[in-house]
């Protein structure tokens, strides 16, 4: 009798657990949709390779960078610009290592 009651209790518990988990998954999907749509819009713009129209802007950016290095203007940046530049440099550095891992097809291997 006790065994039969425990089996019934387990079935009821499992049914409630499955019902709650499907509700939780639906809620997660509904919460994630706007975030993923915003991410997709940013990804279309930011992850797109440069076009021929972007080349003059890239050249002027490099020339400004070289000019700032020669004149010492890099010392006249605000704290916010310095933090942003540091984060961009760290991102480039990390993508370099991701590319190395993809290239050698292993996470561990030769020292870079």
PDB file of N, CA and C in Angstrom:
ATOM      1  N   UNK A   1       0.820  -1.194   0.000  1.00  0.00           N
ATOM      2  CA  UNK A   1       0.000   0.000   0.000  1.00  0.00           C
ATOM      3  C   UNK A   1       0.863   1.257   0.000  1.00  0.00           C
ATOM      4  N   UNK A   2       1.910   1.280   0.840  1.00  0.00           N
ATOM      5  CA  UNK A   2       2.801   2.421   0.917  1.00  0.00           C
ATOM      6  C   UNK A   2       3.574   2.588  -0.382  1.00  0.00           C
ATOM      7  N   UNK A   3       3.987   1.482  -0.994  1.00  0.00           N
ATOM      8  CA  UNK A   3       4.700   1.531  -2.264  1.00  0.00           C
ATOM      9  C   UNK A   3       3.826   2.103  -3.366  1.00  0.00           C
ATOM     10  N   UNK A   4       2.568   1.723  -3.406  1.00  0.00           N
ATOM     11  CA  UNK A   4       1.630   2.233  -4.396  1.00  0.00           C
ATOM     12  C   UNK A   4       1.407   3.734  -4.201  1.00  0.00           C
ATOM     13  N   UNK A   5       1.316   4.175  -2.956  1.00  0.00           N
ATOM     14  CA  UNK A   5       1.134   5.588  -2.653  1.00  0.00           C
ATOM     15  C   UNK A   5       2.366   6.394  -3.070  1.00  0.00           C
ATOM     16  N   UNK A   6       3.574   5.854  -2.837  1.00  0.00           N
ATOM     17  CA  UNK A   6       4.792   6.577  -3.209  1.00  0.00           C
ATOM     18  C   UNK A   6       4.933   6.679  -4.722  1.00  0.00           C
ATOM     19  N   UNK A   7       4.511   5.647  -5.474  1.00  0.00           N
ATOM     20  CA  UNK A   7       4.559   5.711  -6.931  1.00  0.00           C
ATOM     21  C   UNK A   7       3.608   6.778  -7.448  1.00  0.00           C
ATOM     22  N   UNK A   8       2.418   6.851  -6.844  1.00  0.00           N
ATOM     23  CA  UNK A   8       1.443   7.849  -7.255  1.00  0.00           C
ATOM     24  C   UNK A   8       1.958   9.245  -6.929  1.00  0.00           C
ATOM     25  N   UNK A   9       2.565   9.388  -5.756  1.00  0.00           N
ATOM     26  CA  UNK A   9       3.117  10.662  -5.352  1.00  0.00           C
ATOM     27  C   UNK A   9       4.245  11.076  -6.288  1.00  0.00           C
ATOM     28  N   UNK A  10       5.080  10.136  -6.672  1.00  0.00           N
ATOM     29  CA  UNK A  10       6.171  10.436  -7.584  1.00  0.00           C
ATOM     30  C   UNK A  10       5.643  10.858  -8.949  1.00  0.00           C
ATOM     31  N   UNK A  11       4.586  10.218  -9.424  1.00  0.00           N
ATOM     32  CA  UNK A  11       4.009  10.594 -10.718  1.00  0.00           C
ATOM     33  C   UNK A  11       3.428  11.995 -10.655  1.00  0.00           C
ATOM     34  N   UNK A  12       2.739  12.298  -9.551  1.00  0.00           N
ATOM     35  CA  UNK A  12       2.170  13.632  -9.400  1.00  0.00           C
ATOM     36  C   UNK A  12       3.268  14.685  -9.299  1.00  0.00           C
ATOM     37  N   UNK A  13       4.304  14.375  -8.555  1.00  0.00           N
ATOM     38  CA  UNK A  13       5.417  15.302  -8.411  1.00  0.00           C
ATOM     39  C   UNK A  13       6.106  15.530  -9.747  1.00  0.00           C
ATOM     40  N   UNK A  14       6.308  14.461 -10.480  1.00  0.00           N
ATOM     41  CA  UNK A  14       6.956  14.592 -11.792  1.00  0.00           C
ATOM     42  C   UNK A  14       6.071  15.389 -12.755  1.00  0.00           C
ATOM     43  N   UNK A  15       4.764  15.164 -12.712  1.00  0.00           N
ATOM     44  CA  UNK A  15       3.861  15.909 -13.585  1.00  0.00           C
ATOM     45  C   UNK A  15       3.912  17.395 -13.265  1.00  0.00           C
ATOM     46  N   UNK A  16       3.916  17.737 -11.963  1.00  0.00           N
ATOM     47  CA  UNK A  16       4.021  19.149 -11.573  1.00  0.00           C
ATOM     48  C   UNK A  16       5.364  19.735 -11.976  1.00  0.00           C
ATOM     49  N   UNK A  17       6.419  18.935 -11.815  1.00  0.00           N
ATOM     50  CA  UNK A  17       7.756  19.393 -12.179  1.00  0.00           C
ATOM     51  C   UNK A  17       7.858  19.666 -13.671  1.00  0.00           C
ATOM     52  N   UNK A  18       7.300  18.802 -14.482  1.00  0.00           N
ATOM     53  CA  UNK A  18       7.316  18.992 -15.937  1.00  0.00           C
ATOM     54  C   UNK A  18       6.502  20.224 -16.313  1.00  0.00           C
ATOM     55  N   UNK A  19       5.343  20.404 -15.692  1.00  0.00           N
ATOM     56  CA  UNK A  19       4.509  21.570 -15.979  1.00  0.00           C
ATOM     57  C   UNK A  19       5.232  22.862 -15.600  1.00  0.00           C
ATOM     58  N   UNK A  20       5.855  22.873 -14.442  1.00  0.00           N
ATOM     59  CA  UNK A  20       6.589  24.075 -14.010  1.00  0.00           C
ATOM     60  C   UNK A  20       7.790  24.340 -14.903  1.00  0.00           C
ATOM     61  N   UNK A  21       8.483  23.285 -15.335  1.00  0.00           N
ATOM     62  CA  UNK A  21       9.665  23.488 -16.168  1.00  0.00           C
ATOM     63  C   UNK A  21       9.273  24.026 -17.541  1.00  0.00           C
ATOM     64  N   UNK A  22       8.162  23.577 -18.101  1.00  0.00           N
ATOM     65  CA  UNK A  22       7.746  24.127 -19.389  1.00  0.00           C
ATOM     66  C   UNK A  22       7.333  25.584 -19.240  1.00  0.00           C
ATOM     67  N   UNK A  23       6.683  25.937 -18.132  1.00  0.00           N
ATOM     68  CA  UNK A  23       6.350  27.340 -17.887  1.00  0.00           C
ATOM     69  C   UNK A  23       7.607  28.181 -17.755  1.00  0.00           C
ATOM     70  N   UNK A  24       8.601  27.636 -17.073  1.00  0.00           N
ATOM     71  CA  UNK A  24       9.860  28.352 -16.888  1.00  0.00           C
ATOM     72  C   UNK A  24      10.582  28.552 -18.213  1.00  0.00           C
ATOM     73  N   UNK A  25      10.565  27.540 -19.068  1.00  0.00           N
ATOM     74  CA  UNK A  25      11.208  27.657 -20.382  1.00  0.00           C
ATOM     75  C   UNK A  25      10.488  28.706 -21.231  1.00  0.00           C
ATOM     76  N   UNK A  26       9.152  28.703 -21.215  1.00  0.00           N
ATOM     77  CA  UNK A  26       8.387  29.701 -21.966  1.00  0.00           C
ATOM     78  C   UNK A  26       8.687  31.111 -21.467  1.00  0.00           C
ATOM     79  N   UNK A  27       8.773  31.271 -20.151  1.00  0.00           N
ATOM     80  CA  UNK A  27       9.095  32.566 -19.576  1.00  0.00           C
ATOM     81  C   UNK A  27      10.495  33.013 -19.987  1.00  0.00           C
ATOM     82  N   UNK A  28      11.450  32.092 -19.967  1.00  0.00           N
ATOM     83  CA  UNK A  28      12.812  32.411 -20.387  1.00  0.00           C
ATOM     84  C   UNK A  28      12.876  32.825 -21.847  1.00  0.00           C
ATOM     85  N   UNK A  29      12.133  32.142 -22.693  1.00  0.00           N
ATOM     86  CA  UNK A  29      12.118  32.489 -24.119  1.00  0.00           C
ATOM     87  C   UNK A  29      11.508  33.873 -24.312  1.00  0.00           C
ATOM     88  N   UNK A  30      10.409  34.153 -23.616  1.00  0.00           N
ATOM     89  CA  UNK A  30       9.779  35.468 -23.736  1.00  0.00           C
ATOM     90  C   UNK A  30      10.689  36.584 -23.225  1.00  0.00           C
ATOM     91  N   UNK A  31      11.454  36.324 -22.189  1.00  0.00           N
ATOM     92  CA  UNK A  31      12.376  37.325 -21.668  1.00  0.00           C
ATOM     93  C   UNK A  31      13.573  37.511 -22.589  1.00  0.00           C
ATOM     94  N   UNK A  32      13.993  36.458 -23.269  1.00  0.00           N
ATOM     95  CA  UNK A  32      15.197  36.523 -24.096  1.00  0.00           C
ATOM     96  C   UNK A  32      14.943  37.117 -25.474  1.00  0.00           C
ATOM     97  N   UNK A  33      13.720  37.088 -25.968  1.00  0.00           N
ATOM     98  CA  UNK A  33      13.439  37.570 -27.324  1.00  0.00           C
ATOM     99  C   UNK A  33      13.861  39.021 -27.550  1.00  0.00           C
ATOM    100  N   UNK A  34      13.477  39.983 -26.708  1.00  0.00           N
ATOM    101  CA  UNK A  34      13.893  41.364 -26.990  1.00  0.00           C
ATOM    102  C   UNK A  34      15.401  41.554 -26.873  1.00  0.00           C
ATOM    103  N   UNK A  35      16.015  40.849 -25.950  1.00  0.00           N
ATOM    104  CA  UNK A  35      17.464  40.967 -25.791  1.00  0.00           C
ATOM    105  C   UNK A  35      18.175  40.420 -27.027  1.00  0.00           C
ATOM    106  N   UNK A  36      17.725  39.291 -27.526  1.00  0.00           N
ATOM    107  CA  UNK A  36      18.348  38.702 -28.710  1.00  0.00           C
ATOM    108  C   UNK A  36      18.091  39.539 -29.961  1.00  0.00           C
ATOM    109  N   UNK A  37      16.920  40.185 -30.051  1.00  0.00           N
ATOM    110  CA  UNK A  37      16.661  41.058 -31.187  1.00  0.00           C
ATOM    111  C   UNK A  37      17.585  42.268 -31.168  1.00  0.00           C
ATOM    112  N   UNK A  38      17.789  42.865 -30.008  1.00  0.00           N
ATOM    113  CA  UNK A  38      18.718  43.999 -29.897  1.00  0.00           C
ATOM    114  C   UNK A  38      20.137  43.542 -30.217  1.00  0.00           C
ATOM    115  N   UNK A  39      20.517  42.374 -29.720  1.00  0.00           N
ATOM    116  CA  UNK A  39      21.857  41.857 -30.002  1.00  0.00           C
ATOM    117  C   UNK A  39      22.029  41.619 -31.497  1.00  0.00           C
ATOM    118  N   UNK A  40      20.995  41.113 -32.150  1.00  0.00           N
ATOM    119  CA  UNK A  40      21.064  40.867 -33.585  1.00  0.00           C
ATOM    120  C   UNK A  40      21.228  42.152 -34.375  1.00  0.00           C
ATOM    121  N   UNK A  41      20.551  43.218 -33.954  1.00  0.00           N
ATOM    122  CA  UNK A  41      20.706  44.496 -34.641  1.00  0.00           C
ATOM    123  C   UNK A  41      22.121  45.028 -34.491  1.00  0.00           C
ATOM    124  N   UNK A  42      22.676  44.941 -33.286  1.00  0.00           N
ATOM    125  CA  UNK A  42      24.050  45.393 -33.082  1.00  0.00           C
ATOM    126  C   UNK A  42      25.041  44.505 -33.827  1.00  0.00           C
ATOM    127  N   UNK A  43      24.774  43.216 -33.882  1.00  0.00           N
ATOM    128  CA  UNK A  43      25.682  42.290 -34.561  1.00  0.00           C
ATOM    129  C   UNK A  43      25.724  42.570 -36.056  1.00  0.00           C
ATOM    130  N   UNK A  44      24.587  42.927 -36.649  1.00  0.00           N
ATOM    131  CA  UNK A  44      24.575  43.239 -38.076  1.00  0.00           C
ATOM    132  C   UNK A  44      25.466  44.432 -38.397  1.00  0.00           C
ATOM    133  N   UNK A  45      25.505  45.399 -37.490  1.00  0.00           N
ATOM    134  CA  UNK A  45      26.294  46.606 -37.735  1.00  0.00           C
ATOM    135  C   UNK A  45      27.757  46.393 -37.347  1.00  0.00           C
ATOM    136  N   UNK A  46      27.997  45.849 -36.171  1.00  0.00           N
ATOM    137  CA  UNK A  46      29.349  45.782 -35.634  1.00  0.00           C
ATOM    138  C   UNK A  46      30.190  44.641 -36.206  1.00  0.00           C
ATOM    139  N   UNK A  47      29.568  43.545 -36.585  1.00  0.00           N
ATOM    140  CA  UNK A  47      30.322  42.389 -37.056  1.00  0.00           C
ATOM    141  C   UNK A  47      30.435  42.319 -38.573  1.00  0.00           C
ATOM    142  N   UNK A  48      29.985  43.357 -39.237  1.00  0.00           N
ATOM    143  CA  UNK A  48      30.053  43.390 -40.693  1.00  0.00           C
ATOM    144  C   UNK A  48      31.465  43.766 -41.131  1.00  0.00           C
ATOM    145  N   UNK A  49      32.018  43.109 -42.129  1.00  0.00           N
ATOM    146  CA  UNK A  49      33.358  43.484 -42.584  1.00  0.00           C
ATOM    147  C   UNK A  49      33.333  44.864 -43.237  1.00  0.00           C
ATOM    148  N   UNK A  50      34.468  45.557 -43.261  1.00  0.00           N
ATOM    149  CA  UNK A  50      34.490  46.891 -43.861  1.00  0.00           C
ATOM    150  C   UNK A  50      34.228  46.836 -45.362  1.00  0.00           C
ATOM    151  N   UNK A  51      33.565  47.861 -45.862  1.00  0.00           N
ATOM    152  CA  UNK A  51      33.286  47.973 -47.293  1.00  0.00           C
ATOM    153  C   UNK A  51      34.272  48.948 -47.913  1.00  0.00           C
ATOM    154  N   UNK A  52      34.171  49.128 -49.214  1.00  0.00           N
ATOM    155  CA  UNK A  52      35.059  50.066 -49.897  1.00  0.00           C
ATOM    156  C   UNK A  52      34.801  51.507 -49.456  1.00  0.00           C
ATOM    157  N   UNK A  53      33.579  51.814 -49.040  1.00  0.00           N
ATOM    158  CA  UNK A  53      33.275  53.161 -48.562  1.00  0.00           C
ATOM    159  C   UNK A  53      33.941  53.450 -47.223  1.00  0.00           C
ATOM    160  N   UNK A  54      34.306  52.426 -46.477  1.00  0.00           N
ATOM    161  CA  UNK A  54      34.910  52.617 -45.156  1.00  0.00           C
ATOM    162  C   UNK A  54      36.415  52.840 -45.206  1.00  0.00           C
ATOM    163  N   UNK A  55      37.042  52.580 -46.319  1.00  0.00           N
ATOM    164  CA  UNK A  55      38.508  52.662 -46.412  1.00  0.00           C
ATOM    165  C   UNK A  55      39.027  54.070 -46.132  1.00  0.00           C
ATOM    166  N   UNK A  56      38.431  55.151 -46.673  1.00  0.00           N
ATOM    167  CA  UNK A  56      38.947  56.487 -46.328  1.00  0.00           C
ATOM    168  C   UNK A  56      38.864  56.796 -44.829  1.00  0.00           C
ATOM    169  N   UNK A  57      37.811  56.376 -44.179  1.00  0.00           N
ATOM    170  CA  UNK A  57      37.693  56.601 -42.731  1.00  0.00           C
ATOM    171  C   UNK A  57      38.751  55.808 -41.971  1.00  0.00           C
ATOM    172  N   UNK A  58      39.041  54.602 -42.431  1.00  0.00           N
ATOM    173  CA  UNK A  58      40.079  53.787 -41.781  1.00  0.00           C
ATOM    174  C   UNK A  58      41.442  54.441 -41.947  1.00  0.00           C
ATOM    175  N   UNK A  59      41.719  54.942 -43.151  1.00  0.00           N
ATOM    176  CA  UNK A  59      43.001  55.626 -43.395  1.00  0.00           C
ATOM    177  C   UNK A  59      43.140  56.858 -42.522  1.00  0.00           C
ATOM    178  N   UNK A  60      42.092  57.664 -42.434  1.00  0.00           N
ATOM    179  CA  UNK A  60      42.186  58.875 -41.613  1.00  0.00           C
ATOM    180  C   UNK A  60      42.344  58.510 -40.137  1.00  0.00           C
ATOM    181  N   UNK A  61      41.715  57.432 -39.709  1.00  0.00           N
ATOM    182  CA  UNK A  61      41.883  56.984 -38.329  1.00  0.00           C
ATOM    183  C   UNK A  61      43.309  56.579 -38.033  1.00  0.00           C
ATOM    184  N   UNK A  62      43.924  55.852 -38.964  1.00  0.00           N
ATOM    185  CA  UNK A  62      45.325  55.462 -38.775  1.00  0.00           C
ATOM    186  C   UNK A  62      46.245  56.675 -38.802  1.00  0.00           C
ATOM    187  N   UNK A  63      45.970  57.624 -39.691  1.00  0.00           N
ATOM    188  CA  UNK A  63      46.824  58.819 -39.743  1.00  0.00           C
ATOM    189  C   UNK A  63      46.678  59.642 -38.465  1.00  0.00           C
ATOM    190  N   UNK A  64      45.457  59.734 -37.908  1.00  0.00           N
ATOM    191  CA  UNK A  64      45.278  60.438 -36.635  1.00  0.00           C
ATOM    192  C   UNK A  64      46.004  59.717 -35.509  1.00  0.00           C
ATOM    193  N   UNK A  65      45.991  58.382 -35.534  1.00  0.00           N
ATOM    194  CA  UNK A  65      46.683  57.597 -34.511  1.00  0.00           C
ATOM    195  C   UNK A  65      48.188  57.831 -34.577  1.00  0.00           C
ATOM    196  N   UNK A  66      48.743  57.841 -35.764  1.00  0.00           N
ATOM    197  CA  UNK A  66      50.186  58.075 -35.930  1.00  0.00           C
ATOM    198  C   UNK A  66      50.535  59.502 -35.519  1.00  0.00           C
ATOM    199  N   UNK A  67      49.704  60.458 -35.897  1.00  0.00           N
ATOM    200  CA  UNK A  67      49.950  61.852 -35.523  1.00  0.00           C
ATOM    201  C   UNK A  67      49.894  62.030 -34.009  1.00  0.00           C
ATOM    202  N   UNK A  68      48.952  61.374 -33.347  1.00  0.00           N
ATOM    203  CA  UNK A  68      48.851  61.464 -31.896  1.00  0.00           C
ATOM    204  C   UNK A  68      50.060  60.828 -31.220  1.00  0.00           C
ATOM    205  N   UNK A  69      50.581  59.760 -31.801  1.00  0.00           N
ATOM    206  CA  UNK A  69      51.767  59.118 -31.225  1.00  0.00           C
ATOM    207  C   UNK A  69      52.994  60.005 -31.384  1.00  0.00           C
ATOM    208  N   UNK A  70      53.091  60.706 -32.502  1.00  0.00           N
ATOM    209  CA  UNK A  70      54.265  61.580 -32.732  1.00  0.00           C
ATOM    210  C   UNK A  70      54.224  62.834 -31.870  1.00  0.00           C
ATOM    211  N   UNK A  71      53.069  63.416 -31.702  1.00  0.00           N
ATOM    212  CA  UNK A  71      52.964  64.685 -30.977  1.00  0.00           C
ATOM    213  C   UNK A  71      52.737  64.503 -29.486  1.00  0.00           C
ATOM    214  N   UNK A  72      52.461  63.305 -29.022  1.00  0.00           N
ATOM    215  CA  UNK A  72      52.228  63.060 -27.611  1.00  0.00           C
ATOM    216  C   UNK A  72      50.808  63.382 -27.181  1.00  0.00           C
ATOM    217  N   UNK A  73      49.904  63.513 -28.136  1.00  0.00           N
ATOM    218  CA  UNK A  73      48.508  63.825 -27.841  1.00  0.00           C
ATOM    219  C   UNK A  73      47.817  62.679 -27.100  1.00  0.00           C
ATOM    220  N   UNK A  74      48.368  61.482 -27.152  1.00  0.00           N
ATOM    221  CA  UNK A  74      47.753  60.342 -26.479  1.00  0.00           C
ATOM    222  C   UNK A  74      47.720  60.545 -24.977  1.00  0.00           C
ATOM    223  N   UNK A  75      48.520  61.483 -24.455  1.00  0.00           N
ATOM    224  CA  UNK A  75      48.517  61.750 -23.017  1.00  0.00           C
ATOM    225  C   UNK A  75      47.362  62.653 -22.604  1.00  0.00           C
ATOM    226  N   UNK A  76      46.684  63.249 -23.563  1.00  0.00           N
ATOM    227  CA  UNK A  76      45.608  64.197 -23.266  1.00  0.00           C
ATOM    228  C   UNK A  76      44.224  63.575 -23.418  1.00  0.00           C
ATOM    229  N   UNK A  77      44.082  62.321 -23.082  1.00  0.00           N
ATOM    230  CA  UNK A  77      42.776  61.676 -23.167  1.00  0.00           C
ATOM    231  C   UNK A  77      42.114  61.709 -21.793  1.00  0.00           C
ATOM    232  N   UNK A  78      40.794  61.660 -21.797  1.00  0.00           N
ATOM    233  CA  UNK A  78      40.063  61.623 -20.529  1.00  0.00           C
ATOM    234  C   UNK A  78      40.121  60.207 -19.957  1.00  0.00           C
ATOM    235  N   UNK A  79      39.704  60.080 -18.725  1.00  0.00           N
ATOM    236  CA  UNK A  79      39.706  58.762 -18.083  1.00  0.00           C
ATOM    237  C   UNK A  79      38.749  57.829 -18.819  1.00  0.00           C
ATOM    238  N   UNK A  80      37.603  58.354 -19.213  1.00  0.00           N
ATOM    239  CA  UNK A  80      36.620  57.533 -19.940  1.00  0.00           C
ATOM    240  C   UNK A  80      37.204  57.026 -21.257  1.00  0.00           C
ATOM    241  N   UNK A  81      37.844  57.914 -22.022  1.00  0.00           N
ATOM    242  CA  UNK A  81      38.461  57.483 -23.285  1.00  0.00           C
ATOM    243  C   UNK A  81      39.574  56.477 -23.036  1.00  0.00           C
ATOM    244  N   UNK A  82      40.339  56.673 -21.974  1.00  0.00           N
ATOM    245  CA  UNK A  82      41.403  55.729 -21.649  1.00  0.00           C
ATOM    246  C   UNK A  82      40.873  54.347 -21.305  1.00  0.00           C
ATOM    247  N   UNK A  83      39.772  54.304 -20.548  1.00  0.00           N
ATOM    248  CA  UNK A  83      39.172  53.015 -20.196  1.00  0.00           C
ATOM    249  C   UNK A  83      38.619  52.338 -21.447  1.00  0.00           C
ATOM    250  N   UNK A  84      37.946  53.118 -22.302  1.00  0.00           N
ATOM    251  CA  UNK A  84      37.401  52.546 -23.536  1.00  0.00           C
ATOM    252  C   UNK A  84      38.525  52.025 -24.422  1.00  0.00           C
ATOM    253  N   UNK A  85      39.609  52.791 -24.554  1.00  0.00           N
ATOM    254  CA  UNK A  85      40.735  52.338 -25.369  1.00  0.00           C
ATOM    255  C   UNK A  85      41.376  51.082 -24.795  1.00  0.00           C
ATOM    256  N   UNK A  86      41.456  51.001 -23.470  1.00  0.00           N
ATOM    257  CA  UNK A  86      42.018  49.811 -22.834  1.00  0.00           C
ATOM    258  C   UNK A  86      41.132  48.591 -23.084  1.00  0.00           C
ATOM    259  N   UNK A  87      39.812  48.765 -22.982  1.00  0.00           N
ATOM    260  CA  UNK A  87      38.903  47.647 -23.239  1.00  0.00           C
ATOM    261  C   UNK A  87      38.949  47.199 -24.694  1.00  0.00           C
ATOM    262  N   UNK A  88      39.075  48.139 -25.615  1.00  0.00           N
ATOM    263  CA  UNK A  88      39.187  47.772 -27.033  1.00  0.00           C
ATOM    264  C   UNK A  88      40.479  47.004 -27.273  1.00  0.00           C
ATOM    265  N   UNK A  89      41.575  47.457 -26.672  1.00  0.00           N
ATOM    266  CA  UNK A  89      42.845  46.754 -26.828  1.00  0.00           C
ATOM    267  C   UNK A  89      42.768  45.348 -26.231  1.00  0.00           C
ATOM    268  N   UNK A  90      42.112  45.200 -25.081  1.00  0.00           N
ATOM    269  CA  UNK A  90      41.960  43.878 -24.475  1.00  0.00           C
ATOM    270  C   UNK A  90      41.099  42.973 -25.350  1.00  0.00           C
ATOM    271  N   UNK A  91      40.072  43.533 -25.969  1.00  0.00           N
ATOM    272  CA  UNK A  91      39.235  42.737 -26.869  1.00  0.00           C
ATOM    273  C   UNK A  91      40.038  42.257 -28.079  1.00  0.00           C
ATOM    274  N   UNK A  92      40.829  43.129 -28.660  1.00  0.00           N
ATOM    275  CA  UNK A  92      41.657  42.742 -29.802  1.00  0.00           C
ATOM    276  C   UNK A  92      42.641  41.656 -29.390  1.00  0.00           C
ATOM    277  N   UNK A  93      43.242  41.816 -28.228  1.00  0.00           N
ATOM    278  CA  UNK A  93      44.189  40.826 -27.714  1.00  0.00           C
ATOM    279  C   UNK A  93      43.516  39.469 -27.523  1.00  0.00           C
ATOM    280  N   UNK A  94      42.303  39.475 -26.958  1.00  0.00           N
ATOM    281  CA  UNK A  94      41.585  38.210 -26.742  1.00  0.00           C
ATOM    282  C   UNK A  94      41.186  37.565 -28.066  1.00  0.00           C
ATOM    283  N   UNK A  95      40.730  38.368 -29.036  1.00  0.00           N
ATOM    284  CA  UNK A  95      40.374  37.804 -30.337  1.00  0.00           C
ATOM    285  C   UNK A  95      41.601  37.222 -31.041  1.00  0.00           C
ATOM    286  N   UNK A  96      42.783  37.790 -30.792  1.00  0.00           N
ATOM    287  CA  UNK A  96      44.004  37.211 -31.348  1.00  0.00           C
ATOM    288  C   UNK A  96      44.187  35.792 -30.833  1.00  0.00           C
ATOM    289  N   UNK A  97      44.014  35.597 -29.529  1.00  0.00           N
ATOM    290  CA  UNK A  97      44.188  34.263 -28.973  1.00  0.00           C
ATOM    291  C   UNK A  97      43.080  33.309 -29.387  1.00  0.00           C
ATOM    292  N   UNK A  98      41.868  33.810 -29.563  1.00  0.00           N
ATOM    293  CA  UNK A  98      40.791  32.962 -30.083  1.00  0.00           C
ATOM    294  C   UNK A  98      41.143  32.496 -31.492  1.00  0.00           C
ATOM    295  N   UNK A  99      41.672  33.415 -32.304  1.00  0.00           N
ATOM    296  CA  UNK A  99      42.096  33.041 -33.654  1.00  0.00           C
ATOM    297  C   UNK A  99      43.221  32.026 -33.635  1.00  0.00           C
ATOM    298  N   UNK A 100      44.138  32.158 -32.693  1.00  0.00           N
ATOM    299  CA  UNK A 100      45.215  31.176 -32.579  1.00  0.00           C
ATOM    300  C   UNK A 100      44.669  29.800 -32.206  1.00  0.00           C
ATOM    301  N   UNK A 101      43.706  29.756 -31.291  1.00  0.00           N
ATOM    302  CA  UNK A 101      43.109  28.471 -30.906  1.00  0.00           C
ATOM    303  C   UNK A 101      42.360  27.844 -32.074  1.00  0.00           C
ATOM    304  N   UNK A 102      41.670  28.672 -32.852  1.00  0.00           N
ATOM    305  CA  UNK A 102      40.971  28.155 -34.028  1.00  0.00           C
ATOM    306  C   UNK A 102      41.971  27.659 -35.050  1.00  0.00           C
ATOM    307  N   UNK A 103      43.057  28.401 -35.228  1.00  0.00           N
ATOM    308  CA  UNK A 103      44.054  28.026 -36.227  1.00  0.00           C
ATOM    309  C   UNK A 103      44.759  26.720 -35.910  1.00  0.00           C
ATOM    310  N   UNK A 104      45.077  26.517 -34.644  1.00  0.00           N
ATOM    311  CA  UNK A 104      45.774  25.271 -34.292  1.00  0.00           C
ATOM    312  C   UNK A 104      44.814  24.159 -33.913  1.00  0.00           C
ATOM    313  N   UNK A 105      43.509  24.482 -33.832  1.00  0.00           N
ATOM    314  CA  UNK A 105      42.439  23.524 -33.560  1.00  0.00           C
ATOM    315  C   UNK A 105      42.577  22.832 -32.206  1.00  0.00           C
ATOM    316  N   UNK A 106      43.243  23.487 -31.271  1.00  0.00           N
ATOM    317  CA  UNK A 106      43.385  22.989 -29.901  1.00  0.00           C
ATOM    318  C   UNK A 106      43.424  24.174 -28.962  1.00  0.00           C
ATOM    319  N   UNK A 107      42.971  23.970 -27.744  1.00  0.00           N
ATOM    320  CA  UNK A 107      43.084  25.037 -26.758  1.00  0.00           C
ATOM    321  C   UNK A 107      44.488  25.087 -26.216  1.00  0.00           C
ATOM    322  N   UNK A 108      45.100  23.925 -26.017  1.00  0.00           N
ATOM    323  CA  UNK A 108      46.481  23.890 -25.563  1.00  0.00           C
ATOM    324  C   UNK A 108      47.343  23.452 -26.741  1.00  0.00           C
ATOM    325  N   UNK A 109      48.553  23.901 -26.726  1.00  0.00           N
ATOM    326  CA  UNK A 109      49.464  23.581 -27.819  1.00  0.00           C
ATOM    327  C   UNK A 109      50.739  24.369 -27.644  1.00  0.00           C
ATOM    328  N   UNK A 110      51.201  24.965 -28.707  1.00  0.00           N
ATOM    329  CA  UNK A 110      52.424  25.734 -28.636  1.00  0.00           C
ATOM    330  C   UNK A 110      52.165  27.087 -27.962  1.00  0.00           C
ATOM    331  N   UNK A 111      53.199  27.655 -27.375  1.00  0.00           N
ATOM    332  CA  UNK A 111      53.082  28.971 -26.743  1.00  0.00           C
ATOM    333  C   UNK A 111      53.085  30.047 -27.810  1.00  0.00           C
ATOM    334  N   UNK A 112      52.175  30.984 -27.670  1.00  0.00           N
ATOM    335  CA  UNK A 112      52.081  32.074 -28.637  1.00  0.00           C
ATOM    336  C   UNK A 112      53.052  33.156 -28.286  1.00  0.00           C
TER     337      UNK A 112
END
